[in-house]
Tab-separated table of C-alpha atoms in Angstrom:
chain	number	residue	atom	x	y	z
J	1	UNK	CA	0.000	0.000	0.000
J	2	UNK	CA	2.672	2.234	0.905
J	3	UNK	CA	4.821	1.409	-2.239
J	4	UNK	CA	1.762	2.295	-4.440
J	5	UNK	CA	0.951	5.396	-2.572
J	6	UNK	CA	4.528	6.403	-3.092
J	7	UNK	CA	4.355	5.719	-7.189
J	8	UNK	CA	0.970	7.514	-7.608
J	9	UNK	CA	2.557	10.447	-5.773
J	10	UNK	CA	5.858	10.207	-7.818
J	11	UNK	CA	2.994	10.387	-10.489
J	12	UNK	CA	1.525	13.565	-9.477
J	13	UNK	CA	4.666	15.172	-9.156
J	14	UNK	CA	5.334	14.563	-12.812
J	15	UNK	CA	2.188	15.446	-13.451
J	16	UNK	CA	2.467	19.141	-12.079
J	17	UNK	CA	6.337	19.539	-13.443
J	18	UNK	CA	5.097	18.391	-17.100
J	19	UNK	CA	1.831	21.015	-16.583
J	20	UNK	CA	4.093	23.804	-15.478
J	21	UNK	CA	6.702	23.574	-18.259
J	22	UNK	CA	3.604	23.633	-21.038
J	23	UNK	CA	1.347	26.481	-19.322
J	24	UNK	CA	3.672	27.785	-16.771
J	25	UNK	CA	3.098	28.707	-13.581
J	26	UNK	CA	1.865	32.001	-13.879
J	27	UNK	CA	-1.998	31.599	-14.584
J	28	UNK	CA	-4.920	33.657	-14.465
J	29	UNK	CA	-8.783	33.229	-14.420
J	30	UNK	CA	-10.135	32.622	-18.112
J	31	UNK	CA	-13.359	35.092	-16.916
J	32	UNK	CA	-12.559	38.829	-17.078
J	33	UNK	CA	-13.393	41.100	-13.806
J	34	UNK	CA	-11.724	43.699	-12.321
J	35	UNK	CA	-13.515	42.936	-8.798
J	36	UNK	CA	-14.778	40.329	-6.391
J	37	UNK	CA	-18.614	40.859	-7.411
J	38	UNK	CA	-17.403	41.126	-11.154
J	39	UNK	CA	-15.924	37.563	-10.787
J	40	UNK	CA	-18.831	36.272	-8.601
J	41	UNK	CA	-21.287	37.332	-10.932
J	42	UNK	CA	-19.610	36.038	-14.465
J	43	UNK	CA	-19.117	32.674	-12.308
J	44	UNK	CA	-22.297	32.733	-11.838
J	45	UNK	CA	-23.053	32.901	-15.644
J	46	UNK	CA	-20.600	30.618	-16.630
J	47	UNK	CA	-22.713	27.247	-15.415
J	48	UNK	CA	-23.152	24.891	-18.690
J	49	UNK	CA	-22.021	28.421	-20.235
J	50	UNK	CA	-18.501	29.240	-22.057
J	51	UNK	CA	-16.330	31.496	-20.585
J	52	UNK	CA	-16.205	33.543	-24.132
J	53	UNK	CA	-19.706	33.826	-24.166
J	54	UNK	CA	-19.717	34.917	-20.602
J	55	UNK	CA	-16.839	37.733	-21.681
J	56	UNK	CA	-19.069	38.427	-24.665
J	57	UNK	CA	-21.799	39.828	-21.735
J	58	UNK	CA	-20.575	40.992	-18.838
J	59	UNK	CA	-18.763	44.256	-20.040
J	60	UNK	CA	-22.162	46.004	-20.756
J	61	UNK	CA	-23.795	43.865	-17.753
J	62	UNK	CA	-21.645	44.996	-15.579
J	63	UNK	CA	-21.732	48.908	-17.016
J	64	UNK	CA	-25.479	48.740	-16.331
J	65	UNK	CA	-24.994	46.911	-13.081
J	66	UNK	CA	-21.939	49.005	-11.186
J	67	UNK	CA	-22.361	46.831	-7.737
J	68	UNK	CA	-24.645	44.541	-6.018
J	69	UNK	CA	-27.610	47.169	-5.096
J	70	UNK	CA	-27.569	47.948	-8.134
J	71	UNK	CA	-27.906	44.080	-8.883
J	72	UNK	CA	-30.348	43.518	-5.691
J	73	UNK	CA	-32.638	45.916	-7.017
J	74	UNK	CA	-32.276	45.000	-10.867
J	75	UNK	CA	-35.948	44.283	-12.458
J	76	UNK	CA	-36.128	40.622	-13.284
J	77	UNK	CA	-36.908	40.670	-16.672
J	78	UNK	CA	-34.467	43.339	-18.121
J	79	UNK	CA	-32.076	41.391	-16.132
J	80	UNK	CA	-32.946	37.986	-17.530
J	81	UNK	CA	-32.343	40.021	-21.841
J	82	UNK	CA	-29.203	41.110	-20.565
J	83	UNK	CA	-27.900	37.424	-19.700
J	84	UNK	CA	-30.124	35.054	-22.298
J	85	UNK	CA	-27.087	34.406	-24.471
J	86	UNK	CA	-25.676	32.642	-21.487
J	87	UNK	CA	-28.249	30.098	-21.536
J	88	UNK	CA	-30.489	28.788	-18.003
J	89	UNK	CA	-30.983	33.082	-17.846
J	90	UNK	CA	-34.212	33.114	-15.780
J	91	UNK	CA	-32.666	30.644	-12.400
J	92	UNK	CA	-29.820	32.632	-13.358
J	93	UNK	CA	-31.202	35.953	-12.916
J	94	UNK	CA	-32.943	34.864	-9.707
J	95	UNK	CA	-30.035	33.588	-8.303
J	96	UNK	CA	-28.182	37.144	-8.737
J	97	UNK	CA	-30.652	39.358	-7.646
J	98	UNK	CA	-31.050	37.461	-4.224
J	99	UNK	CA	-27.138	36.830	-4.061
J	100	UNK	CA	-26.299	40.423	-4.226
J	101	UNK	CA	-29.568	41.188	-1.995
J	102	UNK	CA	-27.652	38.993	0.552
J	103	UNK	CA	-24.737	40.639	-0.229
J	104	UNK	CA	-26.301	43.871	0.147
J	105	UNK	CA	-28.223	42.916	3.356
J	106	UNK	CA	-25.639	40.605	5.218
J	107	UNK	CA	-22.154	41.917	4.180
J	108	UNK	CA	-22.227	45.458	3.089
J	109	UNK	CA	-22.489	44.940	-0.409
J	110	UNK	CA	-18.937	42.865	-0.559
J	111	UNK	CA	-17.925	39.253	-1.009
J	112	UNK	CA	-17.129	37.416	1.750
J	113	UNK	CA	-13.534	35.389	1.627
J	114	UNK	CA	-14.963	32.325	4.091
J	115	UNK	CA	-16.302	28.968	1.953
J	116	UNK	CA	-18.737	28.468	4.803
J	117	UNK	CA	-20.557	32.124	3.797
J	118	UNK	CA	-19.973	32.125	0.319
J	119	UNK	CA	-21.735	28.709	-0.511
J	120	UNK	CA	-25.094	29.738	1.493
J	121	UNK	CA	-25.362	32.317	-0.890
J	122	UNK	CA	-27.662	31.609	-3.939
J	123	UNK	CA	-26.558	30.231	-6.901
J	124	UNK	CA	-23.236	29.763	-5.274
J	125	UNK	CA	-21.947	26.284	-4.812
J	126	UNK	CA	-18.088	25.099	-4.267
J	127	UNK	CA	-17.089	25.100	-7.076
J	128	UNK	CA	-18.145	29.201	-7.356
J	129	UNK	CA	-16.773	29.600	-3.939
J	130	UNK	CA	-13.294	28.234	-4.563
J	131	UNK	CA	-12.674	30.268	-7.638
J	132	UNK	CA	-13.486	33.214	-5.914
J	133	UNK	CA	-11.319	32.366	-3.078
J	134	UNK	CA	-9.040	31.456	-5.216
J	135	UNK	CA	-8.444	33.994	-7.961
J	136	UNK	CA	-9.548	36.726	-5.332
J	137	UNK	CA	-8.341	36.148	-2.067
J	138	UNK	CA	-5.826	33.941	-3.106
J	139	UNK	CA	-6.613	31.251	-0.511
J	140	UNK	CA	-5.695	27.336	-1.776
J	141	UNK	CA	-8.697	26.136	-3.512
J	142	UNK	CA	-9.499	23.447	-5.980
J	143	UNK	CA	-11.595	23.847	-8.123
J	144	UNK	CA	-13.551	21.256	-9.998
J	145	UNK	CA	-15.508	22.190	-13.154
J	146	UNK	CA	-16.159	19.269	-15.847
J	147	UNK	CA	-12.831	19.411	-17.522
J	148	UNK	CA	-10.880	19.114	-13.826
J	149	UNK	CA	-13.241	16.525	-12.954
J	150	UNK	CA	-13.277	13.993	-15.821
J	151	UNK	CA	-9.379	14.581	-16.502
J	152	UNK	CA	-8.383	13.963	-13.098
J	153	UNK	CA	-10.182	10.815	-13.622
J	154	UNK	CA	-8.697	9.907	-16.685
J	155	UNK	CA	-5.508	10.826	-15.196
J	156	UNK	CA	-6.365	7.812	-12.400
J	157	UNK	CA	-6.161	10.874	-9.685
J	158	UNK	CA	-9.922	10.071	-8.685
J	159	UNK	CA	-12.599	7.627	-9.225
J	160	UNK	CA	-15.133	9.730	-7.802
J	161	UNK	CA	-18.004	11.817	-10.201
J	162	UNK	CA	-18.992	13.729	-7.139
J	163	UNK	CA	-17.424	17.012	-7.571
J	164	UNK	CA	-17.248	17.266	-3.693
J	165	UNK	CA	-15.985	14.538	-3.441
J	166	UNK	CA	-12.827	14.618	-6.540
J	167	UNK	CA	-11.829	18.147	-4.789
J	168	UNK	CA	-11.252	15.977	-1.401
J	169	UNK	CA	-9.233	13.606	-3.518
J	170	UNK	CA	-7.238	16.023	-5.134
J	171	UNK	CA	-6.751	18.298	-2.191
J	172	UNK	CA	-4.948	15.022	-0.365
J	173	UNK	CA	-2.311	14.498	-3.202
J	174	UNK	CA	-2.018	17.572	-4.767
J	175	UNK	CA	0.428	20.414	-3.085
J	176	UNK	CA	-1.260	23.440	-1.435
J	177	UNK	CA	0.851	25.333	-3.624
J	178	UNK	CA	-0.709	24.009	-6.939
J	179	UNK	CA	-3.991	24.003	-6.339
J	180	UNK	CA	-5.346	27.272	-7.834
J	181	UNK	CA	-3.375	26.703	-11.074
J	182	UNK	CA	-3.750	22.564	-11.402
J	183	UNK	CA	-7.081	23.820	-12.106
J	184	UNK	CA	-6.576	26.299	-14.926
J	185	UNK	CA	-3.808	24.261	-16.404
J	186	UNK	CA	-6.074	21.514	-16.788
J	187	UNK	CA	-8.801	23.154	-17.923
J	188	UNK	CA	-6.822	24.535	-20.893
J	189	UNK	CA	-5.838	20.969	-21.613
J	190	UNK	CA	-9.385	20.073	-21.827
J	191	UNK	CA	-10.391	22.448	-23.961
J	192	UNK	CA	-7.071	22.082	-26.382
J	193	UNK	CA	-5.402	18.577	-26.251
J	194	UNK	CA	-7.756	16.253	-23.893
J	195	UNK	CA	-11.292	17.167	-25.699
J	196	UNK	CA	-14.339	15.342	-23.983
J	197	UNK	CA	-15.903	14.305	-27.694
J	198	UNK	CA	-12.132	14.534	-29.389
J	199	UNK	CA	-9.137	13.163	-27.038
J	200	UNK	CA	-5.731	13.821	-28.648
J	201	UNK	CA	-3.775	11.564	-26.930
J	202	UNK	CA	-1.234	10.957	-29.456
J	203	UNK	CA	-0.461	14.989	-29.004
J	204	UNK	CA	-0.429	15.349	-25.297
J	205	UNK	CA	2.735	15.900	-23.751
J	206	UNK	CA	1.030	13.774	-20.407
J	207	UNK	CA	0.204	10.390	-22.066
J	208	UNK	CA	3.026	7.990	-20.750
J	209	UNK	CA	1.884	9.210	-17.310
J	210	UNK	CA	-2.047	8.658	-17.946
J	211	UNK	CA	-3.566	4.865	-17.807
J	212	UNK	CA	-6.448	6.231	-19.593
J	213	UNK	CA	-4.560	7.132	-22.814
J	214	UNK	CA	-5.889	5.939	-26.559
J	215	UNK	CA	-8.708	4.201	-24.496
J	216	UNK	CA	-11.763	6.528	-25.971
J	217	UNK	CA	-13.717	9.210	-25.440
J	218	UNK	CA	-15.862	7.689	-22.826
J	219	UNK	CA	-12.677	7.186	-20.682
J	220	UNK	CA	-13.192	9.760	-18.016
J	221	UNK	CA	-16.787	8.968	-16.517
J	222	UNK	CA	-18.463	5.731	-14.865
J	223	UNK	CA	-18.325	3.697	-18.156
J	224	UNK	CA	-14.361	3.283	-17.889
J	225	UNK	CA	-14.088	-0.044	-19.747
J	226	UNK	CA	-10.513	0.395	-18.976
J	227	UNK	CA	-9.279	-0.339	-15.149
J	228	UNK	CA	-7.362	2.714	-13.920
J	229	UNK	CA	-4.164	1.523	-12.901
């Protein structure tokens, strides 16, 4: 047990080296903001949403919406036009308007830094919670979005589709140090190299290291067919 714990983390550590030399270590959110609520809010929008598209809306969203009273006290419907390109607009909306009412209400109007506050806010889960304490407070956070979750399965770092539960996995073999940028790094992997309908494998510079390599598409969820080693 010991001698296999020891090889997967000899793994990881290769891993993060090989991740670092292709994206660096310098990394920074894919969503554009210039402020805690900015980056709350386009997190928000970003669920089963591209961050381009999200880009493509927030500059004149967030010209119309300077801060969250302005938010708290937006009218639903003129909200819901201003997001609709980012798909799921009206729970999106909702969520928003009673986030930044709590935000408003509770806190002053800012974003608080602790995971325990942030994720009883609505439309705020963990995944929201760690990129904002991530990219904004710049406390260690993994973050787990579909890429991080079904490559770090692939990868045989997790067997677990709970998100909850792969950010526990990775938080216990992953150093504290890499945690904000495994997640970015592997998210631009996903959506370059590691493709959930197109996997490259022959191209990526990680596939001696990962036991799901040239086994299909389908690699990465509950239908493995092939035993992660």
């Amino acid at each position: 047990m010991v001698r296999k714990t020891e090889k997967l983390m000899l793994r990881v550590s290769e891993i993060l080296h090989r991740l670092d030399e292709e994206y660096g270590a310098d990394t920074k959110c894919y969503l554009h903001h210039e402020n805690p609520l900015q980056l709350l809010i386009a997190t928000i929008l970003s669920a089963q949403c591209t961050d381009a598209r999200v880009n493509l809306v927030t500059p004149a969203l967030f010209q119309k919406y300077p801060d969250a009273q302005a938010f708290a006290g937006a009218d639903l419907k003129e909200l819901e036009e201003s997001i609709h390109s980012c798909g799921f607009y009206h729970s999106k909306a909702r969520n928003i308007i009673a986030c930044c009412d709590r935000l408003v209400r509770d806190y002053g109007g800012n974003v608080p830094r602790d995971i325990q506050e942030l994720v009883t806010l609505p439309g705020v889960g963990r995944k929201t919670a760690n990129v904002i304490r991530g990219n904004i407070f710049e406390e260690p956070s993994v973050v787990v979005d579909t890429h991080v979750g079904r490559i770090s399965r692939k990868l045989g770092l997790t067997k677990e589709e709970d998100p909850e539960k792969v950010e526990y996995d990775l938080m216990k073999i992953l150093p504290r140090e890499h945690w904000i940028r495994y997640n970015m790094q592997i998210i631009t992997l996903g959506r370059t190299i590691c493709k959930a309908q197109s996997q490259k494998c022959e191209e990526c510079f990680l596939q001696d290291l990962c036991p799901s390599a040239g086994s299909g598409r389908n690699s990465g969820s509950k239908g493995d067919k092939k035993k992660l080693k």
